[in-house]
Amino acid sequence: MTTSFRHDPLPTNTMHTGSALLTNDVGLHARPSVKLTQLAKRFGANIEFARAATGPWVDAKSPVKVMRFKAAKGETLHFRARGSDAAEALAAIVSLIERGFATEAESSSLPPQG
Amino acid sequence: MEKRFAGRSAAPGVALGALLPVANGAGTRVASGAAESEAEALRIALNAALTELKDLVERSTHDAAAILEFQVALLEDDVLAEPAFSAIAAGSAADHAWLDAMQREIAGYEGSDDEYFRARGADLYDIRDRVLAHLTGSATEPTVPPGAIVAAVDLAPSRFLAIDWTRGGALVLTAGSTTSHVAMLARSRGIPAVVGLGVDLAELSKLGLVDAHRGLLIVNPGPAARAQFERDAEAAVAARALTATAATQPAVTADGTRIGILLNIADPRELADLDPAVCDGIGLVRTEFLFHDRQGLPSEEQQYLIYRRIVEWAQGRPVTIRTLDAGGDKPIPGLTPVGESNPFLGMRGLRISLAQPDVFRTQLRALTRAAMHGDVKIMLPMVTQPRELAVARRMLDAEVAALGAAGIPGRRPSLGIMIEVPAAAIAADQFDAEFFSIGSNDLTQYVAAAGRDIDSVADLADPTQPAMLRLFRCVVDAAHARHIDVSLCGDAGGDPRAIPRLLAAGLRSLSMAPALVGGAKLAVAATDLSAVVESESWPT
């Protein structure tokens, strides 16, 4: 993993960042972790997240690592992504977390997933 | 053509269903010794487990599928097995490498302060065992359809736990024992089980009818047997409704005496979905499971985390944890001696703990630390003479002091003894213990000189015969004189037929498998202590 977009001249490799507050009851628990990683894997971009904007960073496509991370309700997750679809990926992930991990179809009718 | 096979009842109940013979999961594997082929073996097992899981997801209800999809996600992630492949490259055998890697992963979950994450440890155990089954070749029968009658020579506890019993079913074993871990699990889960059928497994196919009250398996049952089953099943449904209601009520005799109801557990997974309000605490945690399922001995930290989970489940109710009771019918490779002419009269229980002080001290430290989270009581198995208790007490006090000196939080648990050796029962008043718990299974076997597992003499091992009741009375009196608690934690404690006699012998606290609580409370409620007298006649 490269560290910062300033060292990388290609515009498609620009580092995108974002953050989201975990509001669902149980944090990044089993089902939310599966949803997060499934969503992340739909994008070609390299996606990572951390507790602080400075890292340490965790691969958002690895359910094992996401579960090891044990993020609890009320924590803010910082994301960074690099790749041609990085911006789109970040928007989708932040949206998923803000919906409390409900899928788009569920978000209008169901409470946040646990 | 109807065929009847007689065995021994290991867990009561009736069931009708398709017989499903499963190969004996011996669970042993010979390592190839070459890193390349070990890695290949693990890769194949991982793939097979993944295929099997995905297949299960397809056939599961929505809720079950969501749980399994989590397991699929973890298993699909190369990160999970990475440490195992590294260990294999460094010379480990595939199964050892996998168990070690999973143990570390599980410890991460179980060490979490968050209850949700701790609970997910169970999924990791499932993944571990599923892959292991493929690795050891014991997963020849990938899935058991709901309601099936599982037939095997014997069944590993992990295999039993891997089967979905939520929709009924039954277990029949051609060999096996009523005191085995799997028999205890069947009782605990309320799954009818008959063991010791003594037939060729090949004979057990097609439709089976299990009558575990009578210890019977009927293959291809005829109209008469099926009609009887319908009646039994109806009665069982009614009885279950009654016991389910009773389980939530306190146990009080007809004349108003409150009886303590405690649980026996052999695996913390038995507590899942169980409301602690059904009991007054846990009377017996068998800790052997910690030493069976994994490679090597469990660390202090691993033990502490598991004890803590149990103690937290109890929400302040007392939890009696028995120190390792290896030996006898529970050999543990590397701990118990090999080739004893009579293991039941040899190195077992506390005798092994005192001979292997390091293993014992580790357990005492873990228990002392877990006592910070609730009311932990330590029970020593197979105590024969007071000096053994004195040695164990000195060791406990030393470990408590050492933890204190190191600034590690801990609290000294009370130290009691299991009364299961006749010498200790007869001279119970000589033991300076902080509580007594009568282990009626072994005590009966030793007093009657008859094993419950030996068909031809099993009748002699009756825990309610006068000799036993006199001994129970003797232990109860000794406890009263010492002003200490006394309970009984053998199978008799959960047997509705035995309960009136146990109460008449002076017992006021009984410990039993969780599934037996409702029935036991009903038996207590039906007992009028002002009317019963201590039986001095031999059963006819």
PDB file of C-alpha atoms in Angstrom, chain A residues 1-98:
ATOM      1  CA  MET A   1       0.000   0.000   0.000  1.00  0.00           C
ATOM      2  CA  THR A   2       1.363   3.389  -0.952  1.00  0.00           C
ATOM      3  CA  THR A   3       1.017   6.109   1.581  1.00  0.00           C
ATOM      4  CA  SER A   4      -0.177   9.384   0.117  1.00  0.00           C
ATOM      5  CA  PHE A   5      -1.462  10.751  -3.180  1.00  0.00           C
ATOM      6  CA  ARG A   6       1.269  13.391  -3.315  1.00  0.00           C
ATOM      7  CA  HIS A   7       3.802  10.705  -4.170  1.00  0.00           C
ATOM      8  CA  ASP A   8       1.667   9.350  -6.941  1.00  0.00           C
ATOM      9  CA  PRO A   9       1.180  11.362 -10.100  1.00  0.00           C
ATOM     10  CA  LEU A  10      -1.655   9.346 -11.696  1.00  0.00           C
ATOM     11  CA  PRO A  11      -5.045  11.001 -11.130  1.00  0.00           C
ATOM     12  CA  THR A  12      -6.856   7.638 -11.017  1.00  0.00           C
ATOM     13  CA  ASN A  13      -4.643   6.672  -8.105  1.00  0.00           C
ATOM     14  CA  THR A  14      -5.565   9.647  -6.002  1.00  0.00           C
ATOM     15  CA  MET A  15      -6.286   8.746  -2.414  1.00  0.00           C
ATOM     16  CA  HIS A  16      -9.874   9.450  -1.467  1.00  0.00           C
ATOM     17  CA  THR A  17     -10.867   9.690   2.159  1.00  0.00           C
ATOM     18  CA  GLY A  18     -14.103   9.763   4.112  1.00  0.00           C
ATOM     19  CA  SER A  19     -15.491   8.938   7.526  1.00  0.00           C
ATOM     20  CA  ALA A  20     -18.725   7.662   9.055  1.00  0.00           C
ATOM     21  CA  LEU A  21     -20.116   7.211  12.561  1.00  0.00           C
ATOM     22  CA  LEU A  22     -21.243   3.702  13.551  1.00  0.00           C
ATOM     23  CA  THR A  23     -24.789   4.130  14.794  1.00  0.00           C
ATOM     24  CA  ASN A  24     -26.148   0.580  14.605  1.00  0.00           C
ATOM     25  CA  ASP A  25     -26.606  -1.105  17.978  1.00  0.00           C
ATOM     26  CA  VAL A  26     -23.870  -3.684  17.902  1.00  0.00           C
ATOM     27  CA  GLY A  27     -21.117  -1.980  15.913  1.00  0.00           C
ATOM     28  CA  LEU A  28     -19.223  -3.756  13.151  1.00  0.00           C
ATOM     29  CA  HIS A  29     -20.654  -7.107  14.150  1.00  0.00           C
ATOM     30  CA  ALA A  30     -21.012 -10.315  12.105  1.00  0.00           C
ATOM     31  CA  ARG A  31     -23.685  -9.288   9.619  1.00  0.00           C
ATOM     32  CA  PRO A  32     -22.564  -5.665   9.243  1.00  0.00           C
ATOM     33  CA  SER A  33     -19.024  -6.932   8.628  1.00  0.00           C
ATOM     34  CA  VAL A  34     -20.242  -9.259   5.913  1.00  0.00           C
ATOM     35  CA  LYS A  35     -22.255  -6.447   4.306  1.00  0.00           C
ATOM     36  CA  LEU A  36     -19.317  -4.042   4.456  1.00  0.00           C
ATOM     37  CA  THR A  37     -16.857  -6.479   2.915  1.00  0.00           C
ATOM     38  CA  GLN A  38     -19.308  -7.645   0.264  1.00  0.00           C
ATOM     39  CA  LEU A  39     -19.894  -4.055  -0.759  1.00  0.00           C
ATOM     40  CA  ALA A  40     -16.178  -3.221  -0.736  1.00  0.00           C
ATOM     41  CA  LYS A  41     -15.418  -6.215  -2.936  1.00  0.00           C
ATOM     42  CA  ARG A  42     -17.766  -4.877  -5.617  1.00  0.00           C
ATOM     43  CA  PHE A  43     -15.178  -2.181  -6.337  1.00  0.00           C
ATOM     44  CA  GLY A  44     -11.757  -2.487  -7.885  1.00  0.00           C
ATOM     45  CA  ALA A  45     -10.361   0.175  -5.581  1.00  0.00           C
ATOM     46  CA  ASN A  46      -8.137  -0.666  -2.671  1.00  0.00           C
ATOM     47  CA  ILE A  47     -10.229   0.249   0.390  1.00  0.00           C
ATOM     48  CA  GLU A  48      -9.028   0.508   3.966  1.00  0.00           C
ATOM     49  CA  PHE A  49     -10.372   1.850   7.218  1.00  0.00           C
ATOM     50  CA  ALA A  50      -9.052   2.857  10.638  1.00  0.00           C
ATOM     51  CA  ARG A  51     -10.011   4.349  13.981  1.00  0.00           C
ATOM     52  CA  ALA A  52      -7.951   7.484  13.310  1.00  0.00           C
ATOM     53  CA  ALA A  53      -7.294   9.422  10.109  1.00  0.00           C
ATOM     54  CA  THR A  54      -3.654   8.423  10.519  1.00  0.00           C
ATOM     55  CA  GLY A  55      -4.253   4.659  10.670  1.00  0.00           C
ATOM     56  CA  PRO A  56      -3.332   1.903  11.371  1.00  0.00           C
ATOM     57  CA  TRP A  57      -5.298   0.742   8.345  1.00  0.00           C
ATOM     58  CA  VAL A  58      -7.332  -2.404   7.889  1.00  0.00           C
ATOM     59  CA  ASP A  59      -8.362  -4.007   4.590  1.00  0.00           C
ATOM     60  CA  ALA A  60     -12.112  -3.414   4.205  1.00  0.00           C
ATOM     61  CA  LYS A  61     -12.428  -6.441   1.905  1.00  0.00           C
ATOM     62  CA  SER A  62     -11.314  -8.972   4.535  1.00  0.00           C
ATOM     63  CA  PRO A  63     -14.119 -10.140   6.863  1.00  0.00           C
ATOM     64  CA  VAL A  64     -11.550 -11.806   9.117  1.00  0.00           C
ATOM     65  CA  LYS A  65      -9.643  -8.534   9.576  1.00  0.00           C
ATOM     66  CA  VAL A  66     -12.820  -6.486   9.940  1.00  0.00           C
ATOM     67  CA  MET A  67     -13.970  -8.792  12.748  1.00  0.00           C
ATOM     68  CA  ARG A  68     -10.543  -8.640  14.417  1.00  0.00           C
ATOM     69  CA  PHE A  69     -10.907  -4.844  14.398  1.00  0.00           C
ATOM     70  CA  LYS A  70     -13.998  -5.037  16.700  1.00  0.00           C
ATOM     71  CA  ALA A  71     -15.481  -1.614  16.026  1.00  0.00           C
ATOM     72  CA  ALA A  72     -18.192  -0.716  18.533  1.00  0.00           C
ATOM     73  CA  LYS A  73     -21.250   1.490  18.306  1.00  0.00           C
ATOM     74  CA  GLY A  74     -20.378   5.172  18.557  1.00  0.00           C
ATOM     75  CA  GLU A  75     -16.949   4.854  16.964  1.00  0.00           C
ATOM     76  CA  THR A  76     -16.070   6.930  13.934  1.00  0.00           C
ATOM     77  CA  LEU A  77     -14.488   4.948  11.116  1.00  0.00           C
ATOM     78  CA  HIS A  78     -12.077   6.647   8.765  1.00  0.00           C
ATOM     79  CA  PHE A  79     -11.881   5.283   5.239  1.00  0.00           C
ATOM     80  CA  ARG A  80      -9.388   5.708   2.454  1.00  0.00           C
ATOM     81  CA  ALA A  81      -9.573   4.285  -1.019  1.00  0.00           C
ATOM     82  CA  ARG A  82      -7.360   4.281  -4.058  1.00  0.00           C
ATOM     83  CA  GLY A  83      -8.301   3.222  -7.563  1.00  0.00           C
ATOM     84  CA  SER A  84     -10.377   4.299 -10.510  1.00  0.00           C
ATOM     85  CA  ASP A  85     -13.688   3.759  -8.678  1.00  0.00           C
ATOM     86  CA  ALA A  86     -12.439   4.936  -5.272  1.00  0.00           C
ATOM     87  CA  ALA A  87     -14.780   7.908  -4.979  1.00  0.00           C
ATOM     88  CA  GLU A  88     -17.817   5.813  -5.833  1.00  0.00           C
ATOM     89  CA  ALA A  89     -16.719   3.085  -3.408  1.00  0.00           C
ATOM     90  CA  LEU A  90     -16.321   5.505  -0.534  1.00  0.00           C
ATOM     91  CA  ALA A  91     -19.708   7.092  -1.178  1.00  0.00           C
ATOM     92  CA  ALA A  92     -21.380   3.672  -1.187  1.00  0.00           C
ATOM     93  CA  ILE A  93     -19.651   2.536   2.007  1.00  0.00           C
ATOM     94  CA  VAL A  94     -20.350   5.723   3.929  1.00  0.00           C
ATOM     95  CA  SER A  95     -23.963   5.477   2.838  1.00  0.00           C
ATOM     96  CA  LEU A  96     -24.179   1.840   4.025  1.00  0.00           C
ATOM     97  CA  ILE A  97     -22.880   2.775   7.475  1.00  0.00           C
ATOM     98  CA  GLU A  98     -25.121   5.810   7.715  1.00  0.00           C
TER      99      GLU A  98
END
